[in-house]
PDB file of C-alpha atoms and ligand atoms in Angstrom:
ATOM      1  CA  UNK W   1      -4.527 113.076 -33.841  1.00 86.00           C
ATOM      2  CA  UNK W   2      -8.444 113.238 -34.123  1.00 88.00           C
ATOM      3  CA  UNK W   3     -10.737 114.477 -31.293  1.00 92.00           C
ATOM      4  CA  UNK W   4     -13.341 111.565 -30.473  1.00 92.00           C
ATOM      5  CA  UNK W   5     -13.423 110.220 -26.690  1.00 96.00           C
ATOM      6  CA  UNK W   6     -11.520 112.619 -25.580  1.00 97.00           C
ATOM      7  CA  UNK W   7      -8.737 110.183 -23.552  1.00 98.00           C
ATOM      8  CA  UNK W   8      -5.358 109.462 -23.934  1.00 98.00           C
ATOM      9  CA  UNK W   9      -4.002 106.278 -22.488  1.00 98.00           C
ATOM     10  CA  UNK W  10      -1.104 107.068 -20.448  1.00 98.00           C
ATOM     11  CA  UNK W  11       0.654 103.126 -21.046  1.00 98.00           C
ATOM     12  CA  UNK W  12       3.234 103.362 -18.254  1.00 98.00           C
ATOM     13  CA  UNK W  13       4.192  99.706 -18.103  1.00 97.00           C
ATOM     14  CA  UNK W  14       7.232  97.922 -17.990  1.00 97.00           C
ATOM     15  CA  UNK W  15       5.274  94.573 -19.168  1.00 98.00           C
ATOM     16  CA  UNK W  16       4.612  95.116 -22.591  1.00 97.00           C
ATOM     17  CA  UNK W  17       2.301  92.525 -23.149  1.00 97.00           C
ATOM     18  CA  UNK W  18      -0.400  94.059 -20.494  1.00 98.00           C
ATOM     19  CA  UNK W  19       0.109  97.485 -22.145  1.00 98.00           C
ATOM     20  CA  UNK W  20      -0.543  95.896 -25.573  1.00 98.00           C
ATOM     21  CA  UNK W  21      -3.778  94.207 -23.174  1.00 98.00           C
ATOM     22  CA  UNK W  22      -4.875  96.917 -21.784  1.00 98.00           C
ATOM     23  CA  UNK W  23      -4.812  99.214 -25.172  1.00 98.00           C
ATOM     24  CA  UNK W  24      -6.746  96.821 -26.910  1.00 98.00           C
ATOM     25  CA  UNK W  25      -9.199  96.150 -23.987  1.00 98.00           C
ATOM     26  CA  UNK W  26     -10.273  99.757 -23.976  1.00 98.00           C
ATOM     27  CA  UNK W  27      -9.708 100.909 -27.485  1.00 97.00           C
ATOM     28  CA  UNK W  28     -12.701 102.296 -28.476  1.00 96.00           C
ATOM     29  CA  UNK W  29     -12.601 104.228 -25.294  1.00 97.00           C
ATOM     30  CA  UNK W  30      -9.494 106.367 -26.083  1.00 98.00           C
ATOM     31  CA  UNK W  31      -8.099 108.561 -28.639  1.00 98.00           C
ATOM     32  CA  UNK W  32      -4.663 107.503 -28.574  1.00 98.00           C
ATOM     33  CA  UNK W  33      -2.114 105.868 -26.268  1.00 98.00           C
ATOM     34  CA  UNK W  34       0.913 107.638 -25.207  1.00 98.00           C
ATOM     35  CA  UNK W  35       4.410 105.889 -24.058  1.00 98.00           C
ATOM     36  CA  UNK W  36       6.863 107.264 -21.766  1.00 97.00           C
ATOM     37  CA  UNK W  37      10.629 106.115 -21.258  1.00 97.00           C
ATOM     38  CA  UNK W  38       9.281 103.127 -18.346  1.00 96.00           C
ATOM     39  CA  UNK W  39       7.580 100.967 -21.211  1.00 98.00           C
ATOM     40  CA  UNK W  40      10.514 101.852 -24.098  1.00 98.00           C
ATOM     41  CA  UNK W  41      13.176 101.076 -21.838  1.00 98.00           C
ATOM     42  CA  UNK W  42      11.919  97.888 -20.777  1.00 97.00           C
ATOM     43  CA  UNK W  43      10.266  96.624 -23.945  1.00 98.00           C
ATOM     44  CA  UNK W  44      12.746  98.700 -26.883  1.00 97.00           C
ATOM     45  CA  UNK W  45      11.056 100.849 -29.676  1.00 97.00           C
ATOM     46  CA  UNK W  46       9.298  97.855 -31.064  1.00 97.00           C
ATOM     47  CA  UNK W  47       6.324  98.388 -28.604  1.00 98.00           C
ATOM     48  CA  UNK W  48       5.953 101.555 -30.279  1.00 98.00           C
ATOM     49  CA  UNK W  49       5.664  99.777 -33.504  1.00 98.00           C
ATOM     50  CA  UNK W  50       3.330  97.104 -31.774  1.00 97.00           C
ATOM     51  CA  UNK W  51       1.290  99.488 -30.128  1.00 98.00           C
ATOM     52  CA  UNK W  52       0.735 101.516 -33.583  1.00 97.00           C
ATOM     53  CA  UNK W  53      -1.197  98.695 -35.123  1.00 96.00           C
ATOM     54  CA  UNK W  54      -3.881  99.101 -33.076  1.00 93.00           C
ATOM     55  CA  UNK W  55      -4.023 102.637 -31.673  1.00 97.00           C
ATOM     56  CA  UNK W  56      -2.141 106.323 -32.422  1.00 98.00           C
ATOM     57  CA  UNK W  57       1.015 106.497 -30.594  1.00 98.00           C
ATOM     58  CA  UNK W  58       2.225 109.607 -28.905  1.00 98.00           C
ATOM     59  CA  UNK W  59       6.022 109.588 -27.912  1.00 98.00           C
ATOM     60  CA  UNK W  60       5.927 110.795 -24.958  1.00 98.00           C
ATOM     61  CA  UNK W  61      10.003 111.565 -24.185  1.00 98.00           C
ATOM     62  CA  UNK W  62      10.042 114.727 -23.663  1.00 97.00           C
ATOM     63  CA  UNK W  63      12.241 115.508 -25.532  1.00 98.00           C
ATOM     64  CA  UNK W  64      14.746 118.588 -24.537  1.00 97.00           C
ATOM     65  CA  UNK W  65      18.525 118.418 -26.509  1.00 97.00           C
ATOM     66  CA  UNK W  66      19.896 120.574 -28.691  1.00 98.00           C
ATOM     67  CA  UNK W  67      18.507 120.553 -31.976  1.00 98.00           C
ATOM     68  CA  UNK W  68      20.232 117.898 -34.142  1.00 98.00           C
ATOM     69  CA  UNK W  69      19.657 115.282 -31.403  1.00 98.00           C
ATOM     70  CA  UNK W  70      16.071 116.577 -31.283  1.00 98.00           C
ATOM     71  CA  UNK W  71      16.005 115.460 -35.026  1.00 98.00           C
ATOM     72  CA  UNK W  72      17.220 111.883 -34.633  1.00 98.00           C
ATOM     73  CA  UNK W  73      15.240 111.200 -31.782  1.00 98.00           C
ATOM     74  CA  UNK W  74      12.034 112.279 -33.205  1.00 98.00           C
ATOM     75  CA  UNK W  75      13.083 110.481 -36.771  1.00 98.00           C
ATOM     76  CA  UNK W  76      13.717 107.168 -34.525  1.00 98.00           C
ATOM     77  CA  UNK W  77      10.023 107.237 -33.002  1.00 98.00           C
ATOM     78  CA  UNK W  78       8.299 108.277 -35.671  1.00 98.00           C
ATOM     79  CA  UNK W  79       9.942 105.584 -38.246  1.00 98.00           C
ATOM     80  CA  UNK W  80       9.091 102.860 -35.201  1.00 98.00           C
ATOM     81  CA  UNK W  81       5.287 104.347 -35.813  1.00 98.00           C
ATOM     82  CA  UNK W  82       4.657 106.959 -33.463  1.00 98.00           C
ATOM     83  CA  UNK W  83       1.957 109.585 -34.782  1.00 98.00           C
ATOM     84  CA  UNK W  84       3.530 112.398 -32.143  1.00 98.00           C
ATOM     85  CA  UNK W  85       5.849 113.470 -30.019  1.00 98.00           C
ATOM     86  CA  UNK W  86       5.981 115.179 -26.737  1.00 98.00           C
ATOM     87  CA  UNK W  87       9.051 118.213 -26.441  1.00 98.00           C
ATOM     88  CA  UNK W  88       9.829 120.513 -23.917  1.00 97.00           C
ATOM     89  CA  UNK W  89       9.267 123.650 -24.209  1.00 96.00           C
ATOM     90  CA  UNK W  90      11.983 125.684 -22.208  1.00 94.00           C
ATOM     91  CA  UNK W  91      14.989 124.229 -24.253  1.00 95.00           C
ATOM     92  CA  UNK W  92      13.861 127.544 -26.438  1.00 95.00           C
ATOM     93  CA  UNK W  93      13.128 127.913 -30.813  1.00 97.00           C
ATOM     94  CA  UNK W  94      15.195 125.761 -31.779  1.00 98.00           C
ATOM     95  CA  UNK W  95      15.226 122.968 -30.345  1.00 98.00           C
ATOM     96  CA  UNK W  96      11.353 123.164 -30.426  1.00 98.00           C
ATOM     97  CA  UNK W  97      11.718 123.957 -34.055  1.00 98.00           C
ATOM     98  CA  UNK W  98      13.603 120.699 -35.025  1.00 98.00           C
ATOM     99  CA  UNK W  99      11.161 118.865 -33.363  1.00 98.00           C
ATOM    100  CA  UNK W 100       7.943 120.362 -35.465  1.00 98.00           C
ATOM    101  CA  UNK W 101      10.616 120.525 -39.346  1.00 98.00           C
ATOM    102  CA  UNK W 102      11.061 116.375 -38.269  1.00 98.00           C
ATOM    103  CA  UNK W 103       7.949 115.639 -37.501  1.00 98.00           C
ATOM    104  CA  UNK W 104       6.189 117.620 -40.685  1.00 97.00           C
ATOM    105  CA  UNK W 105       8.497 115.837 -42.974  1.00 97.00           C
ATOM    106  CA  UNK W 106       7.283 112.343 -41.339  1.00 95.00           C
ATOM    107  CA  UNK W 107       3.467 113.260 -41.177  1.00 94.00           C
ATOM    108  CA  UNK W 108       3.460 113.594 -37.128  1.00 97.00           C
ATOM    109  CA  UNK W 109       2.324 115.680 -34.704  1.00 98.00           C
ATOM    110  CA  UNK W 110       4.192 117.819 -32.091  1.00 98.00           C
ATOM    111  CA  UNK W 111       3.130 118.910 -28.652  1.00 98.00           C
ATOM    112  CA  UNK W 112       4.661 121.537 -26.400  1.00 98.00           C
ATOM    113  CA  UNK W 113       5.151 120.714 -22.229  1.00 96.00           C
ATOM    114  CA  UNK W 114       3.773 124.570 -21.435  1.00 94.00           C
ATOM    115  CA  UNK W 115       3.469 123.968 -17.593  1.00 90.00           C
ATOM    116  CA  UNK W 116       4.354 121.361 -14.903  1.00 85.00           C
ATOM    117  CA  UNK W 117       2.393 120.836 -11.553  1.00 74.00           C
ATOM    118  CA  UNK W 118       5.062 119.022  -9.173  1.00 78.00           C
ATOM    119  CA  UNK W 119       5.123 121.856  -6.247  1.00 78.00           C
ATOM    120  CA  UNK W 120       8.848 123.155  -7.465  1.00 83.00           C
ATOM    121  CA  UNK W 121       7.712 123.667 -10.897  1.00 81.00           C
ATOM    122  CA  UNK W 122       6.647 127.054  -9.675  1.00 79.00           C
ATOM    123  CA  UNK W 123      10.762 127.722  -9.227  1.00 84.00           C
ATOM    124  CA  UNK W 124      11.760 127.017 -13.064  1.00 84.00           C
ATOM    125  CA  UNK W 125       8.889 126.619 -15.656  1.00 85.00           C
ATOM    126  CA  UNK W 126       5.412 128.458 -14.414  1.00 81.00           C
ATOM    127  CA  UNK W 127       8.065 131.739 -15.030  1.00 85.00           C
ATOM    128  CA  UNK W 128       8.722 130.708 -18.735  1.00 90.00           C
ATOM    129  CA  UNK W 129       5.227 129.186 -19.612  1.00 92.00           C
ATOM    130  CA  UNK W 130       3.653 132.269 -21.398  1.00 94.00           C
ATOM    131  CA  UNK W 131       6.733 132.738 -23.405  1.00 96.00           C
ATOM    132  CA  UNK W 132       6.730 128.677 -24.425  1.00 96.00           C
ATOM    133  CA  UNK W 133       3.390 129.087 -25.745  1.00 97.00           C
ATOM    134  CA  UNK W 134       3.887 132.053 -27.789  1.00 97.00           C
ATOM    135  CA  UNK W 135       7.054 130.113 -29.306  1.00 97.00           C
ATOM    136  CA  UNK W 136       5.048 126.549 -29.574  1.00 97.00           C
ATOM    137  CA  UNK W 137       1.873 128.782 -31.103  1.00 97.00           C
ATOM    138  CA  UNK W 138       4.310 130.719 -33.697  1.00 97.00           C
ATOM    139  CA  UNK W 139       6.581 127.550 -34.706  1.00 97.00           C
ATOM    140  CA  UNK W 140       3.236 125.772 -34.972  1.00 96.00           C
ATOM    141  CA  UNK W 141       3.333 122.902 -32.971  1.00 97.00           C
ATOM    142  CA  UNK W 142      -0.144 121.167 -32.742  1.00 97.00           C
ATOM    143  CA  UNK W 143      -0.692 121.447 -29.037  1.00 98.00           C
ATOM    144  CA  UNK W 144       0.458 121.465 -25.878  1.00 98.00           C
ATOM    145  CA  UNK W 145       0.947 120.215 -22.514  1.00 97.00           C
ATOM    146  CA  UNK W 146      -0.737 121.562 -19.288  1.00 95.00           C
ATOM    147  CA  UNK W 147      -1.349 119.566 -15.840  1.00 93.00           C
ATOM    148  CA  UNK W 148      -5.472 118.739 -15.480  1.00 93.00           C
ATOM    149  CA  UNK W 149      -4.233 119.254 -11.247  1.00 90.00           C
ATOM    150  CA  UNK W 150      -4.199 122.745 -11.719  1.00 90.00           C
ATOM    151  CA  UNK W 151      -7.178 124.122 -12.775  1.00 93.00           C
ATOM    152  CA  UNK W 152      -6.309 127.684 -12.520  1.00 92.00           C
ATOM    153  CA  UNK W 153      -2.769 127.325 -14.334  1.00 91.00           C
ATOM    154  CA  UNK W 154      -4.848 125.341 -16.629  1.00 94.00           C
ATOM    155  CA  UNK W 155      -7.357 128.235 -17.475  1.00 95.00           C
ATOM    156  CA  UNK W 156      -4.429 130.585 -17.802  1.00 93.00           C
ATOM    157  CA  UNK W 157      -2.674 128.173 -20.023  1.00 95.00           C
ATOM    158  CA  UNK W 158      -6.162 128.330 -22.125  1.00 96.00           C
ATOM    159  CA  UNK W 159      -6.192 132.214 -22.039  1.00 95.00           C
ATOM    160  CA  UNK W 160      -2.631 132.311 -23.381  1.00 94.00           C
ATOM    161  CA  UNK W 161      -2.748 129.857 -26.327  1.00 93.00           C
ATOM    162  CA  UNK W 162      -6.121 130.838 -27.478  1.00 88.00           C
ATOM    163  CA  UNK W 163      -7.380 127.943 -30.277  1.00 87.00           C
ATOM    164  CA  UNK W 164      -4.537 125.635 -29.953  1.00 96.00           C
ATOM    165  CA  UNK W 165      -5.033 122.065 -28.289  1.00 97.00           C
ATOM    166  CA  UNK W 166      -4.161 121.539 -24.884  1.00 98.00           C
ATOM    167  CA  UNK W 167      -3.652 117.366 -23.638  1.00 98.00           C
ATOM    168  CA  UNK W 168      -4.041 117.085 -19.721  1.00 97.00           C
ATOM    169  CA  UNK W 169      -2.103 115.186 -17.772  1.00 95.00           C
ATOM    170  CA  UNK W 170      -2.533 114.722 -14.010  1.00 91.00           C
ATOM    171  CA  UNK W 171      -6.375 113.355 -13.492  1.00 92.00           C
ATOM    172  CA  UNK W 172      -6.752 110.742 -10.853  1.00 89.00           C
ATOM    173  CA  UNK W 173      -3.528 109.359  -8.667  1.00 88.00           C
ATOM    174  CA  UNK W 174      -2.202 113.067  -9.266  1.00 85.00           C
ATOM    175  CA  UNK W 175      -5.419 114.857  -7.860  1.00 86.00           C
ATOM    176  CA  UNK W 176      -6.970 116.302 -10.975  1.00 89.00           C
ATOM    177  CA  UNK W 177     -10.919 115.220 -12.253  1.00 94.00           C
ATOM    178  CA  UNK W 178     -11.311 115.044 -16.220  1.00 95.00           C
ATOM    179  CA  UNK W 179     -14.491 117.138 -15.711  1.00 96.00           C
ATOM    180  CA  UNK W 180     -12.722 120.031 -14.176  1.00 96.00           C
ATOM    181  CA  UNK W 181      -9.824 119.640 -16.728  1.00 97.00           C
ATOM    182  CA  UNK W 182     -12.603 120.164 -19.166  1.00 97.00           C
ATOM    183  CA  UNK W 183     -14.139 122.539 -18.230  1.00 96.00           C
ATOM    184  CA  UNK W 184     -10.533 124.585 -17.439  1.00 96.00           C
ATOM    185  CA  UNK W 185     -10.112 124.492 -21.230  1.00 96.00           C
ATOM    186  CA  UNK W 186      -8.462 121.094 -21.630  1.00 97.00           C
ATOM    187  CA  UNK W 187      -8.892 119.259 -24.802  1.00 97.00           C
ATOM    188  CA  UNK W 188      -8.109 115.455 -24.410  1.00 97.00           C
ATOM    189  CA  UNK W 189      -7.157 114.163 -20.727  1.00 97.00           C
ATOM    190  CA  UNK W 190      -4.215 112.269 -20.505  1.00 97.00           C
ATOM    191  CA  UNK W 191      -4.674 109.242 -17.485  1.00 97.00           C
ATOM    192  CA  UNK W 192      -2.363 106.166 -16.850  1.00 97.00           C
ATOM    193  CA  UNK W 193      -2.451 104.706 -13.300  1.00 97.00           C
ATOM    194  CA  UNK W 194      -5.968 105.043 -12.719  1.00 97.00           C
ATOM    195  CA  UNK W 195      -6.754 103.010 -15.719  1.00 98.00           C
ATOM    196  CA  UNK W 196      -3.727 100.397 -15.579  1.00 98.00           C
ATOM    197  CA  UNK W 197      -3.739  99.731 -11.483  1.00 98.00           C
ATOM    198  CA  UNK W 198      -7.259  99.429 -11.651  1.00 97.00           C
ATOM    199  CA  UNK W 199      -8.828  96.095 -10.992  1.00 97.00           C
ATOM    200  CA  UNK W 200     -11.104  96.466 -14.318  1.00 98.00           C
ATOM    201  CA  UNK W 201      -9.040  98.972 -15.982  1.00 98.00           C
ATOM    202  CA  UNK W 202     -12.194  99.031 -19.067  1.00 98.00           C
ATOM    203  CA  UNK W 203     -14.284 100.043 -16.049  1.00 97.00           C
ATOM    204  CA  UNK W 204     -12.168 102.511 -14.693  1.00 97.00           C
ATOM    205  CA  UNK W 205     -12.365 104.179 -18.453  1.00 97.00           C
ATOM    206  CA  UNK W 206     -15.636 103.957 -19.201  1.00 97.00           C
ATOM    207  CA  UNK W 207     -15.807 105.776 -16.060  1.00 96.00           C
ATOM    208  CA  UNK W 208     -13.291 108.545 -17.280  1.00 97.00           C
ATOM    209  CA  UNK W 209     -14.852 109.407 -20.420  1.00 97.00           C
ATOM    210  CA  UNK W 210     -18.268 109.955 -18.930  1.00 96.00           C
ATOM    211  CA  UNK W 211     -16.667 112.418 -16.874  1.00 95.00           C
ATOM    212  CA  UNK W 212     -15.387 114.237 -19.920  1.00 95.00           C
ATOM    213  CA  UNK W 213     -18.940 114.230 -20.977  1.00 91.00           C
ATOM    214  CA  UNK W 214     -18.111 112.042 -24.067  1.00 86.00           C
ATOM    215  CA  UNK W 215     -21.900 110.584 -25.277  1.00 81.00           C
ATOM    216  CA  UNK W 216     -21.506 107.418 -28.118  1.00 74.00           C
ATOM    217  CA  UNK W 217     -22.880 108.651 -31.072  1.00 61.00           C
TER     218      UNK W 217
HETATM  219  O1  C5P H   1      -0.376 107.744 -13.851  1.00 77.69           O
HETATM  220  P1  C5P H   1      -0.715 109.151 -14.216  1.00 77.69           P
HETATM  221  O2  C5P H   1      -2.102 109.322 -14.777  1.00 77.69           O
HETATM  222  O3  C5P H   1      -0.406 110.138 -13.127  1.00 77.69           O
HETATM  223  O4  C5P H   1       0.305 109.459 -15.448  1.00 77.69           O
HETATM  224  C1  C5P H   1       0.458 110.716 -16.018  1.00 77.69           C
HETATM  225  C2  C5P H   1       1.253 110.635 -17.290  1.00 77.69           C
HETATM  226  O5  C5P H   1       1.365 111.950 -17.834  1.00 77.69           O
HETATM  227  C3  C5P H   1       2.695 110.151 -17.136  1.00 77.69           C
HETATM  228  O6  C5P H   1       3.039 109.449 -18.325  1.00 77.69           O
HETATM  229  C4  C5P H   1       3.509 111.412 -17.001  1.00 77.69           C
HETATM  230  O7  C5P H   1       4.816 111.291 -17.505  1.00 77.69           O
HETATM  231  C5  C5P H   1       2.725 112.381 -17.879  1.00 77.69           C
HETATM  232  N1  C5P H   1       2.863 113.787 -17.505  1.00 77.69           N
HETATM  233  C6  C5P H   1       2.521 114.301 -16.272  1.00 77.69           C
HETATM  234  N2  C5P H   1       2.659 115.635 -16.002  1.00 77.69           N
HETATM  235  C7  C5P H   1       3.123 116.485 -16.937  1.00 77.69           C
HETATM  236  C8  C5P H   1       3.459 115.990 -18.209  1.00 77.69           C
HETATM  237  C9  C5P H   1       3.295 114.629 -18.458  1.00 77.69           C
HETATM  238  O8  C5P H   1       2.084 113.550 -15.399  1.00 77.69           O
HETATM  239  N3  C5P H   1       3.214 117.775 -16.669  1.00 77.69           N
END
């Protein structure tokens, strides 16, 4: 996925059809637009498909089974046009592994959930993180996951993984600013609700990609 605006549409929508409005509305403004089990549920994996035609499509499913389920699932997005996929991290090599042997033998692009910022993540996963990046950075997954609302996790997450990409979830309704994000070592900001629930979601864009400090060529 190339690097231009800097955000990632997080399209959390049952309704299809405003997701597909939205996209297009602000399409210039982002890099990509991401999916999550709400809108394939509701809609089924041609809004994947839909979606591709005018934007990259990250799968966001986070995907955790054992590793010959990992293969069909990520075979079944990325044949309905998804450029990526979101994995978890903790299920360990392997199942990371058939994630990135999939998705290099379909042209797409894997990303690695390193760290969580719900306040029990602390219990399971913030224990594990340094370890998932070592595994996502040797495997060679093309980036990974860290929360934007926790900008010190998020500069350790930096630290750990060195060059590889890190997408930002957690900016806005969750508490996080793209600037700081930025500026924590995040890449790309991920941002759904405070785009989609806005009144003029193009608006509430524009506004987010100034704050990554995105200028229009
Ligand atoms: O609406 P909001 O901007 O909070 O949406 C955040 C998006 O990022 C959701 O699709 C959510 O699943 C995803 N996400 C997250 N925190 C993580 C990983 C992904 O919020 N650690």
């Amino acid at each position: 996925m190339q690097k231009n605006t800097g955000l990632i549409f997080a399209a959390d929508l049952e309704n299809g059809r405003r997701a597909i409005n939205i996209t297009n509305e602000i399409s210039d403004l982002i890099d990509a637009v991401k999916v999550n089990y709400p809108i394939i549920l509701s809609n089924g994996l041609q809004i994947v498909e839909e979606l591709s035609r005018t934007k990259t499509v990250i799968a966001d499913l986070k995907i955790a089974d054992v590793p010959h389920i990992n293969r069909k699932i990520c075979r079944n997005v990325f044949e309905a046009g998804a450029s990526a996929v979101i994995c978890h991290g903790f299920t360990g090599k392997n199942s990371i592994e058939a994630c990135i042997e999939t998705a290099n033998q379909m042209y797409g692009d894997v990303y690695v959930v390193a760290e969580m910022s719900h306040p029990d993540a602390e219990r399971f996963i913030h224990h594990a993180s340094k370890e998932i990046i070592n595994i996502a950075s040797q495997l060679g997954a093309d980036g990974l996951i860290a929360p934007a609302n926790d900008p010190k996790r998020l500069q350790k997450v930096r630290k750990q993984s060195k060059n590889m990409r890190i997408l930002s979830p957690g900016v806005g309704v969750q508490g996080g600013g793209a600037k700081t994000a930025i500026q924590a070592g995040a890449d790309q900001i991920i941002v759904g609700r405070s785009i989609y629930d806005h009144r003029e979601p193009r608006q509430a864009a524009e506004k987010i990609v100034q704050d990554i400090g995105y200028t229009n060529p």
